[in-house]
Amino acid sequence: MRTQDSATTPTAIAVTATGSLRAGSAGSAGSAAPEGRAAADPRTRGTLLAGLGVLSFSLTFPSTVWGLESFGPWSLVAVRSTLAALIAGAFLLAGRVALPERRHWAGLAVVACGVVIGFPLLTTLALQTSTTSHAAVVVGLLPLTTATLAAVRTGRRPSRTFWIAAVSGAVVVLGFTLQQSGGSFSTGDLYLFGALLVCAAGYTEGGRLAALMPGWQVIGWALVLCLPLMVAASAVTLSIEPVHLNAHGVIGLVWVAAGSTFFGLYVWYRGMAAIGIPKASQLQLAQPLLTLFWSVFLLGETLPLAAPVAAVAVLVCIAVTQRAKS
């Protein structure tokens, strides 16, 4: 366990057999309380960071719809990834960050393929035929998908209570989706389900790497890894697809590049490193509901009547998964 941020005095800290912290030197009961609060701070901070990432992600679909007013789907994805990679590269250069170790490059490639390329492309294609609110609830299955892949990848086994709550949340989201789409899945849904798989793989691998290096470096290097391909793709797609610049299109492009792809993933991976992949993934159960709000507020879509019921059920599931032993 890393303790450099959890202590403000040189007192040695030991871990007991039960996993609790105690001071290495004799101290009063009053001196133990600050250590307990300090030890809890990283998890609280991690939850807040992951939650901020979810808030950033909730704006991705409305911003993508805006971006599609000015760009085609392929050029929008290529340009957003190029801009995000340039931002990440500037931060890496400014910080004089050394190249990652060779053993980390395979994991970074998974993050790049899943989070930087796969998820944006598949969801953008889906949003050509699906509404933002519909896409949002389908992607609500992402937390369960991420938790499942994380369990397989890391070998950790969350408790039964965790799984019951996670599956319940997923069932609520799936039922909401089927109810809104008339009981069947569309071509857009197939794109979205594919996006779930590749994004969950990227989140899982990125969360693992974020425990070994700062989270912003994980997404930073993943973006830089894609830069040559995305520059070439931008040049090709911009010459093929029509471009009609307007305020919505530019704002949408800037947000998905700087807000969702860089900043959102930066705080998200930092949060996952602090509280663990399974618990962080369950915070995303709130993302569809936040996106529903943005779809009404920004896009003028009609809010489904079942949304308030789904909101309460999903938030209960989040509370249970956050308290469950993992």
C-alpha positions as a Python dict, from the first residue, in 0.01 Angstrom:
ca = {
    (1, 'M'): (0, 0, 0),
    (2, 'R'): (119, 348, -88),
    (3, 'T'): (118, 576, 214),
    (4, 'Q'): (294, 887, 103),
    (5, 'D'): (-30, 1085, 89),
    (6, 'S'): (-184, 939, 402),
    (7, 'A'): (46, 1065, 673),
    (8, 'T'): (163, 1406, 780),
    (9, 'T'): (409, 1294, 1048),
    (10, 'P'): (709, 1059, 1040),
    (11, 'T'): (523, 806, 1256),
    (12, 'A'): (567, 458, 1113),
    (13, 'I'): (250, 279, 1007),
    (14, 'A'): (202, -95, 1027),
    (15, 'V'): (-73, -313, 883),
    (16, 'T'): (-227, -559, 1127),
    (17, 'A'): (-350, -905, 1036),
    (18, 'T'): (-703, -767, 993),
    (19, 'G'): (-585, -497, 753),
    (20, 'S'): (-631, -206, 994),
    (21, 'L'): (-376, 67, 1048),
    (22, 'R'): (-201, 138, 1376),
    (23, 'A'): (85, 368, 1472),
    (24, 'G'): (425, 210, 1509),
    (25, 'S'): (502, 416, 1817),
    (26, 'A'): (294, 450, 2130),
    (27, 'G'): (40, 729, 2096),
    (28, 'S'): (-278, 855, 2242),
    (29, 'A'): (-622, 765, 2119),
    (30, 'G'): (-655, 1117, 1985),
    (31, 'S'): (-356, 1074, 1752),
    (32, 'A'): (-509, 770, 1585),
    (33, 'A'): (-816, 956, 1462),
    (34, 'P'): (-635, 1186, 1216),
    (35, 'E'): (-453, 883, 1074),
    (36, 'G'): (-786, 708, 1021),
    (37, 'R'): (-930, 1012, 847),
    (38, 'A'): (-616, 1051, 635),
    (39, 'A'): (-628, 684, 541),
    (40, 'A'): (-987, 726, 425),
    (41, 'D'): (-913, 1041, 225),
    (42, 'P'): (-767, 864, -83),
    (43, 'R'): (-1084, 657, -125),
    (44, 'T'): (-1309, 959, -79),
    (45, 'R'): (-1098, 1156, -326),
    (46, 'G'): (-1101, 860, -564),
    (47, 'T'): (-1481, 840, -552),
    (48, 'L'): (-1507, 1213, -624),
    (49, 'L'): (-1265, 1186, -918),
    (50, 'A'): (-1446, 888, -1065),
    (51, 'G'): (-1776, 1072, -1019),
    (52, 'L'): (-1635, 1376, -1200),
    (53, 'G'): (-1534, 1143, -1482),
    (54, 'V'): (-1889, 1010, -1502),
    (55, 'L'): (-2024, 1367, -1517),
    (56, 'S'): (-1784, 1443, -1803),
    (57, 'F'): (-1883, 1125, -1986),
    (58, 'S'): (-2254, 1204, -1947),
    (59, 'L'): (-2206, 1498, -2183),
    (60, 'T'): (-2037, 1286, -2451),
    (61, 'F'): (-2348, 1176, -2641),
    (62, 'P'): (-2515, 1519, -2654),
    (63, 'S'): (-2182, 1670, -2760),
    (64, 'T'): (-2143, 1402, -3028),
    (65, 'V'): (-2489, 1484, -3164),
    (66, 'W'): (-2384, 1850, -3180),
    (67, 'G'): (-2056, 1752, -3347),
    (68, 'L'): (-2244, 1555, -3612),
    (69, 'E'): (-2408, 1881, -3720),
    (70, 'S'): (-2071, 1987, -3864),
    (71, 'F'): (-1882, 1665, -3931),
    (72, 'G'): (-1941, 1316, -4062),
    (73, 'P'): (-1915, 1028, -3812),
    (74, 'W'): (-1575, 907, -3925),
    (75, 'S'): (-1415, 1251, -3946),
    (76, 'L'): (-1562, 1351, -3608),
    (77, 'V'): (-1399, 1052, -3438),
    (78, 'A'): (-1067, 1102, -3617),
    (79, 'V'): (-1046, 1475, -3544),
    (80, 'R'): (-1155, 1442, -3179),
    (81, 'S'): (-889, 1177, -3118),
    (82, 'T'): (-625, 1387, -3294),
    (83, 'L'): (-704, 1695, -3086),
    (84, 'A'): (-713, 1494, -2763),
    (85, 'A'): (-378, 1334, -2849),
    (86, 'L'): (-221, 1674, -2915),
    (87, 'I'): (-344, 1798, -2575),
    (88, 'A'): (-212, 1486, -2404),
    (89, 'G'): (121, 1512, -2584),
    (90, 'A'): (160, 1873, -2474),
    (91, 'F'): (103, 1776, -2110),
    (92, 'L'): (348, 1486, -2135),
    (93, 'L'): (614, 1710, -2289),
    (94, 'A'): (556, 1988, -2036),
    (95, 'G'): (594, 1738, -1753),
    (96, 'R'): (899, 1577, -1916),
    (97, 'V'): (739, 1239, -1858),
    (98, 'A'): (957, 944, -1946),
    (99, 'L'): (834, 679, -2188),
    (100, 'P'): (641, 394, -2021),
    (101, 'E'): (822, 68, -1962),
    (102, 'R'): (802, -179, -2249),
    (103, 'R'): (584, -416, -2045),
    (104, 'H'): (309, -150, -2028),
    (105, 'W'): (275, -84, -2402),
    (106, 'A'): (46, -383, -2468),
    (107, 'G'): (-194, -261, -2201),
    (108, 'L'): (-182, 92, -2342),
    (109, 'A'): (-268, -49, -2684),
    (110, 'V'): (-580, -212, -2535),
    (111, 'V'): (-679, 123, -2381),
    (112, 'A'): (-620, 297, -2714),
    (113, 'C'): (-821, 47, -2918),
    (114, 'G'): (-1107, 34, -2669),
    (115, 'V'): (-1141, 385, -2530),
    (116, 'V'): (-977, 614, -2785),
    (117, 'I'): (-1093, 449, -3109),
    (118, 'G'): (-1350, 171, -3059),
    (119, 'F'): (-1600, 329, -2821),
    (120, 'P'): (-1611, 675, -2986),
    (121, 'L'): (-1647, 524, -3334),
    (122, 'L'): (-1917, 270, -3250),
    (123, 'T'): (-2125, 512, -3043),
    (124, 'T'): (-2098, 784, -3307),
    (125, 'L'): (-2223, 543, -3571),
    (126, 'A'): (-2506, 439, -3337),
    (127, 'L'): (-2611, 799, -3277),
    (128, 'Q'): (-2687, 839, -3646),
    (129, 'T'): (-2994, 620, -3599),
    (130, 'S'): (-3053, 619, -3220),
    (131, 'T'): (-3159, 904, -2996),
    (132, 'T'): (-2923, 1023, -2727),
    (133, 'S'): (-3155, 904, -2451),
    (134, 'H'): (-3184, 556, -2603),
    (135, 'A'): (-2808, 523, -2648),
    (136, 'A'): (-2753, 643, -2292),
    (137, 'V'): (-2959, 368, -2133),
    (138, 'V'): (-2803, 95, -2347),
    (139, 'V'): (-2455, 207, -2244),
    (140, 'G'): (-2583, 186, -1886),
    (141, 'L'): (-2484, -180, -1908),
    (142, 'L'): (-2118, -71, -1913),
    (143, 'P'): (-2066, -98, -1533),
    (144, 'L'): (-2162, -466, -1523),
    (145, 'T'): (-1956, -539, -1834),
    (146, 'T'): (-1654, -363, -1684),
    (147, 'A'): (-1691, -538, -1347),
    (148, 'T'): (-1713, -877, -1517),
    (149, 'L'): (-1405, -822, -1733),
    (150, 'A'): (-1217, -679, -1435),
    (151, 'A'): (-1294, -990, -1229),
    (152, 'V'): (-1160, -1210, -1507),
    (153, 'R'): (-856, -992, -1578),
    (154, 'T'): (-745, -926, -1220),
    (155, 'G'): (-861, -1246, -1053),
    (156, 'R'): (-1056, -1052, -787),
    (157, 'R'): (-1397, -1181, -687),
    (158, 'P'): (-1640, -919, -553),
    (159, 'S'): (-1893, -1032, -294),
    (160, 'R'): (-2233, -1184, -372),
    (161, 'T'): (-2404, -866, -253),
    (162, 'F'): (-2197, -665, -501),
    (163, 'W'): (-2299, -890, -790),
    (164, 'I'): (-2667, -893, -694),
    (165, 'A'): (-2673, -512, -686),
    (166, 'A'): (-2471, -482, -1007),
    (167, 'V'): (-2691, -728, -1196),
    (168, 'S'): (-3004, -560, -1059),
    (169, 'G'): (-2883, -225, -1188),
    (170, 'A'): (-2808, -377, -1527),
    (171, 'V'): (-3153, -540, -1540),
    (172, 'V'): (-3315, -205, -1465),
    (173, 'V'): (-3119, -40, -1745),
    (174, 'L'): (-3187, -325, -1990),
    (175, 'G'): (-3558, -329, -1909),
    (176, 'F'): (-3573, 46, -1953),
    (177, 'T'): (-3402, 13, -2291),
    (178, 'L'): (-3636, -259, -2418),
    (179, 'Q'): (-3941, -70, -2297),
    (180, 'Q'): (-3831, 242, -2484),
    (181, 'S'): (-3741, 56, -2805),
    (182, 'G'): (-4058, -152, -2828),
    (183, 'G'): (-3904, -480, -2708),
    (184, 'S'): (-3646, -527, -2984),
    (185, 'F'): (-3290, -423, -3062),
    (186, 'S'): (-3194, -209, -3362),
    (187, 'T'): (-2876, -186, -3568),
    (188, 'G'): (-2777, 107, -3352),
    (189, 'D'): (-2810, -118, -3047),
    (190, 'L'): (-2564, -365, -3202),
    (191, 'Y'): (-2313, -82, -3241),
    (192, 'L'): (-2374, 13, -2878),
    (193, 'F'): (-2330, -342, -2749),
    (194, 'G'): (-2001, -365, -2938),
    (195, 'A'): (-1901, -33, -2782),
    (196, 'L'): (-1975, -179, -2437),
    (197, 'L'): (-1731, -464, -2487),
    (198, 'V'): (-1440, -263, -2625),
    (199, 'C'): (-1486, 18, -2370),
    (200, 'A'): (-1504, -225, -2077),
    (201, 'A'): (-1179, -384, -2194),
    (202, 'G'): (-1016, -41, -2215),
    (203, 'Y'): (-1144, 62, -1872),
    (204, 'T'): (-1026, -261, -1715),
    (205, 'E'): (-676, -242, -1859),
    (206, 'G'): (-655, 131, -1796),
    (207, 'G'): (-760, 83, -1434),
    (208, 'R'): (-489, -177, -1388),
    (209, 'L'): (-225, 52, -1540),
    (210, 'A'): (-346, 348, -1332),
    (211, 'A'): (-233, 158, -1023),
    (212, 'L'): (120, 152, -1171),
    (213, 'M'): (145, 501, -1319),
    (214, 'P'): (-54, 827, -1286),
    (215, 'G'): (-396, 800, -1449),
    (216, 'W'): (-342, 1098, -1676),
    (217, 'Q'): (-31, 932, -1815),
    (218, 'V'): (-231, 618, -1895),
    (219, 'I'): (-479, 800, -2116),
    (220, 'G'): (-206, 1040, -2233),
    (221, 'W'): (17, 767, -2372),
    (222, 'A'): (-282, 577, -2514),
    (223, 'L'): (-382, 890, -2706),
    (224, 'V'): (-28, 959, -2825),
    (225, 'L'): (-5, 597, -2941),
    (226, 'C'): (-302, 664, -3171),
    (227, 'L'): (-182, 1002, -3297),
    (228, 'P'): (-13, 893, -3624),
    (229, 'L'): (-314, 681, -3723),
    (230, 'M'): (-564, 952, -3628),
    (231, 'V'): (-378, 1226, -3817),
    (232, 'A'): (-388, 1012, -4131),
    (233, 'A'): (-753, 922, -4072),
    (234, 'S'): (-841, 1291, -4023),
    (235, 'A'): (-682, 1386, -4353),
    (236, 'V'): (-867, 1111, -4541),
    (237, 'T'): (-1208, 1147, -4378),
    (238, 'L'): (-1216, 1528, -4395),
    (239, 'S'): (-1155, 1505, -4770),
    (240, 'I'): (-1441, 1256, -4813),
    (241, 'E'): (-1711, 1365, -4570),
    (242, 'P'): (-1869, 1712, -4595),
    (243, 'V'): (-1793, 1971, -4328),
    (244, 'H'): (-2048, 2238, -4231),
    (245, 'L'): (-1910, 2436, -3939),
    (246, 'N'): (-2150, 2593, -3691),
    (247, 'A'): (-2139, 2681, -3320),
    (248, 'H'): (-2292, 2352, -3203),
    (249, 'G'): (-2056, 2148, -3417),
    (250, 'V'): (-1743, 2324, -3291),
    (251, 'I'): (-1853, 2314, -2927),
    (252, 'G'): (-1940, 1946, -2958),
    (253, 'L'): (-1602, 1865, -3114),
    (254, 'V'): (-1409, 2059, -2849),
    (255, 'W'): (-1593, 1891, -2564),
    (256, 'V'): (-1559, 1532, -2688),
    (257, 'A'): (-1189, 1595, -2753),
    (258, 'A'): (-1082, 1794, -2446),
    (259, 'G'): (-1363, 1718, -2201),
    (260, 'S'): (-1462, 1357, -2254),
    (261, 'T'): (-1158, 1201, -2417),
    (262, 'F'): (-881, 1371, -2217),
    (263, 'F'): (-1009, 1530, -1896),
    (264, 'G'): (-1286, 1277, -1832),
    (265, 'L'): (-1058, 978, -1877),
    (266, 'Y'): (-784, 1147, -1672),
    (267, 'V'): (-998, 1183, -1360),
    (268, 'W'): (-1173, 852, -1427),
    (269, 'Y'): (-853, 646, -1427),
    (270, 'R'): (-727, 826, -1117),
    (271, 'G'): (-1052, 741, -945),
    (272, 'M'): (-1038, 375, -1051),
    (273, 'A'): (-684, 345, -917),
    (274, 'A'): (-800, 473, -578),
    (275, 'I'): (-1124, 279, -522),
    (276, 'G'): (-1086, -22, -752),
    (277, 'I'): (-1231, -107, -1092),
    (278, 'P'): (-1553, -284, -978),
    (279, 'K'): (-1673, -7, -746),
    (280, 'A'): (-1573, 272, -982),
    (281, 'S'): (-1755, 99, -1267),
    (282, 'Q'): (-2080, 99, -1069),
    (283, 'L'): (-2073, 478, -1040),
    (284, 'Q'): (-2139, 476, -1414),
    (285, 'L'): (-2488, 346, -1347),
    (286, 'A'): (-2571, 713, -1293),
    (287, 'Q'): (-2434, 813, -1634),
    (288, 'P'): (-2742, 722, -1843),
    (289, 'L'): (-2963, 925, -1613),
    (290, 'L'): (-2734, 1226, -1630),
    (291, 'T'): (-2726, 1194, -2009),
    (292, 'L'): (-3106, 1182, -2012),
    (293, 'F'): (-3107, 1516, -1835),
    (294, 'W'): (-2860, 1665, -2084),
    (295, 'S'): (-3060, 1524, -2376),
    (296, 'V'): (-3363, 1719, -2257),
    (297, 'F'): (-3176, 2033, -2152),
    (298, 'L'): (-2940, 2061, -2449),
    (299, 'L'): (-3113, 1871, -2730),
    (300, 'G'): (-3480, 1916, -2644),
    (301, 'E'): (-3554, 1542, -2650),
    (302, 'T'): (-3863, 1415, -2465),
    (303, 'L'): (-3782, 1260, -2127),
    (304, 'P'): (-3924, 904, -2100),
    (305, 'L'): (-4186, 870, -1826),
    (306, 'A'): (-4006, 568, -1681),
    (307, 'A'): (-3686, 768, -1623),
    (308, 'P'): (-3763, 882, -1264),
    (309, 'V'): (-3841, 523, -1158),
    (310, 'A'): (-3525, 395, -1323),
    (311, 'A'): (-3327, 676, -1158),
    (312, 'V'): (-3435, 575, -807),
    (313, 'A'): (-3370, 205, -872),
    (314, 'V'): (-3027, 267, -1023),
    (315, 'L'): (-2918, 502, -746),
    (316, 'V'): (-3015, 237, -487),
    (317, 'C'): (-2798, -14, -673),
    (318, 'I'): (-2509, 230, -674),
    (319, 'A'): (-2539, 277, -298),
    (320, 'V'): (-2535, -100, -241),
    (321, 'T'): (-2237, -166, -466),
    (322, 'Q'): (-2036, 113, -302),
    (323, 'R'): (-2093, -41, 43),
    (324, 'A'): (-2046, -403, -63),
    (325, 'K'): (-1718, -573, 19),
    (326, 'S'): (-1501, -615, -289),
}
